[in-house]
Coordinates of C-alpha atoms in Angstrom, one line a residue:
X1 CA -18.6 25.3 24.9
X2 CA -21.4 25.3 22.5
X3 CA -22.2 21.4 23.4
X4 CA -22.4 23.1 27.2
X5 CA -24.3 25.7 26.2
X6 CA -27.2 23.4 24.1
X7 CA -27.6 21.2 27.3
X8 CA -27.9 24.1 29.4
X9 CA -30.9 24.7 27.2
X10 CA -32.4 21.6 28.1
X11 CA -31.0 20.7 31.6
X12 CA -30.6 24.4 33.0
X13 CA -27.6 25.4 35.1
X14 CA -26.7 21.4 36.2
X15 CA -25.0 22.1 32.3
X16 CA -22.5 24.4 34.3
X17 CA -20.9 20.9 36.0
X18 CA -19.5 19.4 32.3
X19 CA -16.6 20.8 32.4
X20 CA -15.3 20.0 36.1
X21 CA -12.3 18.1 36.1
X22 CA -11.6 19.1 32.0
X23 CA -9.8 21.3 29.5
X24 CA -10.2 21.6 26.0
X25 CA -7.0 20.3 25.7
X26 CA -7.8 16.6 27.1
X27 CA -11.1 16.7 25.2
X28 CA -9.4 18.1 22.0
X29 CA -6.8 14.9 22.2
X30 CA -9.6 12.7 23.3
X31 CA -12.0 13.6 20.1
X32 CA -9.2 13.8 17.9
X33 CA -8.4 9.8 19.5
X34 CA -12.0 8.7 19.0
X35 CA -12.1 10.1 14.9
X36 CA -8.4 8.6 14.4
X37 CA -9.4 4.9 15.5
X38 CA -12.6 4.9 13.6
X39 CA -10.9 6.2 10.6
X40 CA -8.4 3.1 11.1
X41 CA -10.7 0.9 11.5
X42 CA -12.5 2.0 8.5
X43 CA -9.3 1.7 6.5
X44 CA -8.6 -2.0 7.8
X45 CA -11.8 -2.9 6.6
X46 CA -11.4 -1.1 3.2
X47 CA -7.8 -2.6 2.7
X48 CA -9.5 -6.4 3.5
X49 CA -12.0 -5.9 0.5
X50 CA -8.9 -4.8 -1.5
X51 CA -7.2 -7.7 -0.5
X52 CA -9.9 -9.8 -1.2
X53 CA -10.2 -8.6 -5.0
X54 CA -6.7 -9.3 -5.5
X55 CA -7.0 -13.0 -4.0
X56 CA -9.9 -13.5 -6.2
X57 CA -8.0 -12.2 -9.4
X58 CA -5.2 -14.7 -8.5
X59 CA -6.9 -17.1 -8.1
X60 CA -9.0 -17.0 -11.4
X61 CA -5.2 -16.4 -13.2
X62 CA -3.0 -19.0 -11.2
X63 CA -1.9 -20.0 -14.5
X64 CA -1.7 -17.3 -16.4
X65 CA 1.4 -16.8 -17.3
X66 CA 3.0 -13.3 -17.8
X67 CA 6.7 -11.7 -18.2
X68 CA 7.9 -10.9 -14.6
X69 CA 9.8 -7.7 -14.8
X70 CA 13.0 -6.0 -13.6
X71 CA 14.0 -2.7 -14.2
X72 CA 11.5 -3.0 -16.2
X73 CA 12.9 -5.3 -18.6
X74 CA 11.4 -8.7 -19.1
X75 CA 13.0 -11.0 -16.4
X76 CA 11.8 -14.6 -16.2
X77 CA 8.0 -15.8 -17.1
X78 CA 5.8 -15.7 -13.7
X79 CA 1.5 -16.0 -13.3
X80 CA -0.2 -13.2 -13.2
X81 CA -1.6 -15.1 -10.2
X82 CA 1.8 -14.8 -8.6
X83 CA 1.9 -11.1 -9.6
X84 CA -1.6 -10.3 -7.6
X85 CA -0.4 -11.9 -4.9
X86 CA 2.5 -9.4 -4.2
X87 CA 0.2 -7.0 -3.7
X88 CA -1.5 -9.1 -0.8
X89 CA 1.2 -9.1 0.6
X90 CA 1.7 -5.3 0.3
X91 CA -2.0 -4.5 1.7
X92 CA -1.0 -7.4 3.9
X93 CA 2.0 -5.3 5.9
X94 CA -0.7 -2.1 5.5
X95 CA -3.4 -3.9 7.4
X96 CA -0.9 -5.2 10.7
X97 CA 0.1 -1.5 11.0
X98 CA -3.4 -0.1 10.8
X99 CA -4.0 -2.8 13.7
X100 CA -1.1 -1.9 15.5
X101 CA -1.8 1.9 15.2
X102 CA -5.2 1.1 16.8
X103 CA -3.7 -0.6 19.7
X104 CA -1.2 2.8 20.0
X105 CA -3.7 4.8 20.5
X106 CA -5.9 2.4 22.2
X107 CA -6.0 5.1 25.3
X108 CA -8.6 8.0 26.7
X109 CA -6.6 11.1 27.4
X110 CA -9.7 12.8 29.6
X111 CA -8.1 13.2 33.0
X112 CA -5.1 15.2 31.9
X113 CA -6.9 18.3 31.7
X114 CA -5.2 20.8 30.2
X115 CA -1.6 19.7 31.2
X116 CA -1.4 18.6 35.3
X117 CA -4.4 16.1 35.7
X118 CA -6.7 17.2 37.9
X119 CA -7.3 17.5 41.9
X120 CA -11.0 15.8 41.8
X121 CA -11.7 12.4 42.7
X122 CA -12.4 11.4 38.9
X123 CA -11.8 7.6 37.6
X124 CA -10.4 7.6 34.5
X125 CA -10.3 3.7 33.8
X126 CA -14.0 4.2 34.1
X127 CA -14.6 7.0 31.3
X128 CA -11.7 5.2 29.3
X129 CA -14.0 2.1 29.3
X130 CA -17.3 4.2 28.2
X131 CA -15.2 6.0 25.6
X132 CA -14.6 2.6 24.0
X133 CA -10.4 2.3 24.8
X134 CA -8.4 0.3 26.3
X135 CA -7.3 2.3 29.3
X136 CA -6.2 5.6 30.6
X137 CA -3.0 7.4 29.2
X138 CA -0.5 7.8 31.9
X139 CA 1.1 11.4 31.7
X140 CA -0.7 14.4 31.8
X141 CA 1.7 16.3 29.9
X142 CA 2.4 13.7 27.1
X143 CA -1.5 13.3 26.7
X144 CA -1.8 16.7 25.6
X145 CA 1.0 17.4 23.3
X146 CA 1.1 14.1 21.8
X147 CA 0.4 13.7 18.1
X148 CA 2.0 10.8 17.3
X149 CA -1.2 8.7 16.8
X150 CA -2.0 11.4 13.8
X151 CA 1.6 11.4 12.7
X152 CA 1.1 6.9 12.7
X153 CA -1.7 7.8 11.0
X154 CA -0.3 9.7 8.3
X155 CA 2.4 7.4 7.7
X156 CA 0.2 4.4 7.3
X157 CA -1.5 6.2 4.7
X158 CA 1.5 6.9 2.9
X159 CA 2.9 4.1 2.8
X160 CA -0.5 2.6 1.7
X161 CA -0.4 5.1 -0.8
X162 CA 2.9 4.6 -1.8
X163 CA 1.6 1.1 -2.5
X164 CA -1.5 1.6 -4.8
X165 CA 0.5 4.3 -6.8
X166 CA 3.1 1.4 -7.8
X167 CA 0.0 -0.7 -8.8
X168 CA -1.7 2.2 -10.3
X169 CA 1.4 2.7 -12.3
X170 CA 1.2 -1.0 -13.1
X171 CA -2.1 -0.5 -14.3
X172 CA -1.4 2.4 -16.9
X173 CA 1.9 0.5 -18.6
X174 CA 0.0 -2.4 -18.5
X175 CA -3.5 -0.6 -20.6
X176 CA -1.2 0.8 -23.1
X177 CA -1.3 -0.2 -26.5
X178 CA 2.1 -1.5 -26.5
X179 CA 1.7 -3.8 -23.6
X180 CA -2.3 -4.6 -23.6
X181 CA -1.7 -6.6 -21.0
X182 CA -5.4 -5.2 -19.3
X183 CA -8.1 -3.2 -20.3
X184 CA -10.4 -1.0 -17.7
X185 CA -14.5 -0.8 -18.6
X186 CA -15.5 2.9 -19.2
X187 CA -16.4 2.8 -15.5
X188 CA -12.8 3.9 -15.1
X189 CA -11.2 5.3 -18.3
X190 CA -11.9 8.9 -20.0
X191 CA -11.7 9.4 -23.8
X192 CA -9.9 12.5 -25.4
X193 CA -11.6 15.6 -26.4
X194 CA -9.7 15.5 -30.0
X195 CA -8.8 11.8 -30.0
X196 CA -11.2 9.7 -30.7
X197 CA -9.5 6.5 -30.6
X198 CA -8.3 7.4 -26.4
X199 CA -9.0 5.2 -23.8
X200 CA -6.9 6.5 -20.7
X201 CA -6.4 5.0 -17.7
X202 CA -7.8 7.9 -15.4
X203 CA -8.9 6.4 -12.5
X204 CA -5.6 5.0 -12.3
X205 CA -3.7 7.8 -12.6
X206 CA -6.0 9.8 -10.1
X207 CA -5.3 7.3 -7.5
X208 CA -1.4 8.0 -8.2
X209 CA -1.4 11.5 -7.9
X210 CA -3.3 11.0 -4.6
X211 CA -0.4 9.8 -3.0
X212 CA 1.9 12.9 -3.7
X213 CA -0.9 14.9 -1.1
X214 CA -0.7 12.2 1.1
X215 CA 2.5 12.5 1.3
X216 CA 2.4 16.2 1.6
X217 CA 0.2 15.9 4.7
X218 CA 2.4 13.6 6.5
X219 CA 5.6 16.4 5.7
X220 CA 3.4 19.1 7.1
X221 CA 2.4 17.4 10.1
X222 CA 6.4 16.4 11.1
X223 CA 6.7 19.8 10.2
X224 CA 4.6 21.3 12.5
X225 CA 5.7 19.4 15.4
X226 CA 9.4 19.3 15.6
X227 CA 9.2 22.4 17.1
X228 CA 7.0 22.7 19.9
X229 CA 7.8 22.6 23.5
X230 CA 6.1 20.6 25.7
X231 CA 2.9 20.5 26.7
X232 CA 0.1 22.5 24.3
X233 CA 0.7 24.9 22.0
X234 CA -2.0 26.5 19.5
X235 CA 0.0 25.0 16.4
X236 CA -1.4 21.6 17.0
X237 CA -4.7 23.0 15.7
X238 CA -2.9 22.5 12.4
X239 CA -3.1 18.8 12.6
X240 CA -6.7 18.3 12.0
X241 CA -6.6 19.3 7.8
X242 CA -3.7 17.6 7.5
X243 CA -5.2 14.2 8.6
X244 CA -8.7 15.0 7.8
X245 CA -7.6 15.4 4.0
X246 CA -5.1 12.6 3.8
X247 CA -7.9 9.9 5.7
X248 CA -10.3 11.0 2.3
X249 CA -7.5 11.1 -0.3
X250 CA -6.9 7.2 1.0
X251 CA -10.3 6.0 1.1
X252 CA -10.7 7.3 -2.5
X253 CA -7.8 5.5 -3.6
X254 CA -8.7 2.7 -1.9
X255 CA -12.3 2.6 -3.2
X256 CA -11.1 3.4 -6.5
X257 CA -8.2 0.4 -6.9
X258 CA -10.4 -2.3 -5.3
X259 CA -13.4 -1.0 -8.3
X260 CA -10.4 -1.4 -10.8
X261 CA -9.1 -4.7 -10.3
X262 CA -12.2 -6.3 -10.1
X263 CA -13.5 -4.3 -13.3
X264 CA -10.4 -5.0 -15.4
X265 CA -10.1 -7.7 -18.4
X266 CA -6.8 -9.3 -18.5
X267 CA -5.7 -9.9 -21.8
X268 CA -3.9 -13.5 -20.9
X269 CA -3.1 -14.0 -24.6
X270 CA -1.4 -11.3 -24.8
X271 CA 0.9 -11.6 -21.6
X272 CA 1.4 -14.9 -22.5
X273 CA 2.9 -14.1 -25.6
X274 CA 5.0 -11.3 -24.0
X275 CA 5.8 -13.4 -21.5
X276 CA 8.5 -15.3 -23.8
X277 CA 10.3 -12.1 -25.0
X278 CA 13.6 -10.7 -24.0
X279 CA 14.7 -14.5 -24.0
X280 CA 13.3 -14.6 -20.5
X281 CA 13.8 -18.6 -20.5
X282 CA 17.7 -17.9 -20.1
X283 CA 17.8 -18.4 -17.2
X284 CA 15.9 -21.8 -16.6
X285 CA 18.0 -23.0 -19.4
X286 CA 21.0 -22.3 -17.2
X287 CA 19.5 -23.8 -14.3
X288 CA 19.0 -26.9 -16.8
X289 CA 22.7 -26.9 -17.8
X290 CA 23.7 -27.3 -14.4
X291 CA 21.1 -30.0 -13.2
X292 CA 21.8 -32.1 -16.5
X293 CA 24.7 -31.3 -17.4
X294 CA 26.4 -30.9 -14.0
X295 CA 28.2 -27.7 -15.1
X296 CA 29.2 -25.2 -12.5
X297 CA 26.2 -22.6 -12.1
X298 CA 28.8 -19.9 -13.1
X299 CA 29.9 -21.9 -16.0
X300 CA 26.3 -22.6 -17.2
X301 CA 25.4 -18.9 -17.5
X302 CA 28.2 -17.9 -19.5
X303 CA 27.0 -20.6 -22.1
X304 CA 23.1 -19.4 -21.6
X305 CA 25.2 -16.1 -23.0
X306 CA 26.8 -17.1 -25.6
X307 CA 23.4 -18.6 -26.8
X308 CA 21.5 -16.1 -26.3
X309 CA 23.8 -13.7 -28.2
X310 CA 23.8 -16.7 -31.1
X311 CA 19.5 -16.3 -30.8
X312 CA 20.2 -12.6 -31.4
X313 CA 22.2 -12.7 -34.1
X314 CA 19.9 -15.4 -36.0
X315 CA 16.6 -13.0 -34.8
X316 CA 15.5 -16.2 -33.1
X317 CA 14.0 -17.6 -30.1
X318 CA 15.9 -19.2 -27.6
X319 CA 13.2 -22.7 -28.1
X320 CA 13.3 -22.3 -31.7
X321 CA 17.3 -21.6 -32.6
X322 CA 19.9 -24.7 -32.6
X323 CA 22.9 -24.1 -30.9
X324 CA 26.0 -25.7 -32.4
X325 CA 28.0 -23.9 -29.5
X326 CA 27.0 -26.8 -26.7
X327 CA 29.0 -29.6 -27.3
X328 CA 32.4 -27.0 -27.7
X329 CA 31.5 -25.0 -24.4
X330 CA 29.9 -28.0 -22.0
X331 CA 32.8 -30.0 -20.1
X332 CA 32.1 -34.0 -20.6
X333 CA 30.8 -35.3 -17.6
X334 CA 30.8 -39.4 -17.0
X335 CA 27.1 -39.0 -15.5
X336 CA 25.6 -36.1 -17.8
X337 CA 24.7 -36.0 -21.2
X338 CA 26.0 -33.0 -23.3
X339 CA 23.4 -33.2 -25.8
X340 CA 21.4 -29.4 -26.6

């Protein structure tokens, strides 16, 4: 109404035509559309410059070699290479469904009016095309009581959230003390008011806490919705803070994670050294039990036990403790040589 009312300004009554063959519920939709894609599009290009950090990380640390963790418990040695290169694929699988949002919603809603279309000779395919989609949606009621393009939207973002909260958490362990597997410049830690000595991992944990409203947004939306009747109803209105708030929440986090991982110094002494804790070589030295020593895979772990539980007892190393146990538990085979 007030864009009709500036033009009338300008163009005089003619301004009265605008809103022939419209509703504020088609153009509602339709603006709502047009902010949506761009703010996809936006976030595909943000995650490809998150992407490429990571890609440029791994490759610089291809063979820097770090603990690989389950439970949280050192598991086998891996690169940290290797370990940037999950998260590719994890901003990966975020970009394809930010591309495949876009081609969801790929569609101009003007036409529907505010639920029945509209008796005048209009041509939607042609407005669709000037509006910059794909083509025309094809119910009148569905095109004004959908939200499910927002709702996408939302859920993209969360589960883009969900990812950069894991690495942010990453990220902290890994900056402690205790680990000092990485270190962030000042550009993204905070010191301690009484603590002089702090250096903590702010940015980092921002960017996790961002994901908790993100979350939040998406609830609210799937909240609002699940009740409505079809076609508009004035509870929709409640859709725009919802996405509005998430869409800057994720570019923040976004921003702020690609700044980190190119800003961070990795410590690849210091994982390297971790990296052989926990005796996380057990298990290759099973796998070499049963390629050498032909022993069933079953067999061989229960030996890579028993060693490791001799390496305990002795406050050893599994490379640096001599295991008097190999001969007594390894079955002679004609084509394999016993010898530990």
């Amino acid at each position: 109404m007030n864009v009709e009312a500036r033009l009338a300004t300008l163009i005089g009554p003619a301004a009265g035509r605008l809103h022939t063959a419209r509703s504020r519920n088609d153009q509602v939709a339709l603006d709502f559309r047009l902010w949506v894609k761009e703010e996809l599009q936006k976030t595909e290009q943000m995650l490809t410059g998150l992407i490429a950090a990571f890609l440029d990380r791994a490759e610089e640390h291809a063979e820097s070699v770090m603990p690989g963790f389950t439970h949280l418990q050192t598991a086998q040695p891996v690169t940290f290479g290797h370990h940037c290169m999950a998260y590719v694929e994890m901003f990966g699988r975020d970009r394809s469904r930010v591309r495949h949002a876009i081609e969801h919603l790929d569609e101009s809603p003007i036409g529907a009016a505010a639920l029945a279309g509209t008796g005048y000779p209009i041509d939607r395919h042609m407005t669709a095309k000037a509006l910059g989609f794909r083509e025309p949606t094809r119910n009148s009621i569905d095109t004004v009581s959908d939200r499910d393009f927002a709702i996408e939207f939302l859920s993209i973002a969360a589960i883009a959230g969900m990812h950069l909260s894991r690495l942010a958490e990453e990220i902290v362990i890994w900056s402690t003390p205790q680990f000092g597997f990485v270190r962030l410049s000042d550009a993204f830690s905070t010191g301690s008011s009484i603590m002089p000595q702090k250096k903590n991992p702010d940015a980092a944990e921002l960017v996790r806490a961002k994901t908790g409203r993100i979350n939040g947004s998406l609830v609210a939306l799937l909240t609002i919705m699940k009740g409505l009747p079809l076609a508009y109803s004035k509870d929709m209105q409640e859709d725009k803070e919802q996405v509005f708030d998430a869409a800057e929440s994720l570019e923040l986090a976004i921003a702020a994670m690609t700044g980190m991982v190119r800003d961070m110094t990795v410590n690849t002494a210091r994982m390297k050294a971790a990296a052989g804790s926990g005796y996380s070589t057990a298990t290759d030295l099973a796998d070499w039990l049963v390629r050498e020593a032909g022993l069933p895979f079953r067999d061989a772990h229960h030996v890579t036990g028993r060693a490791v539980a001799l390496a305990e007892s002795r406050a050893a190393t599994l490379p640096n403790c001599r295991f008097p146990i190999c001969k007594r538990s390894i079955p002679t085979s004609p084509t394999r040589s016993t010898t530990c």
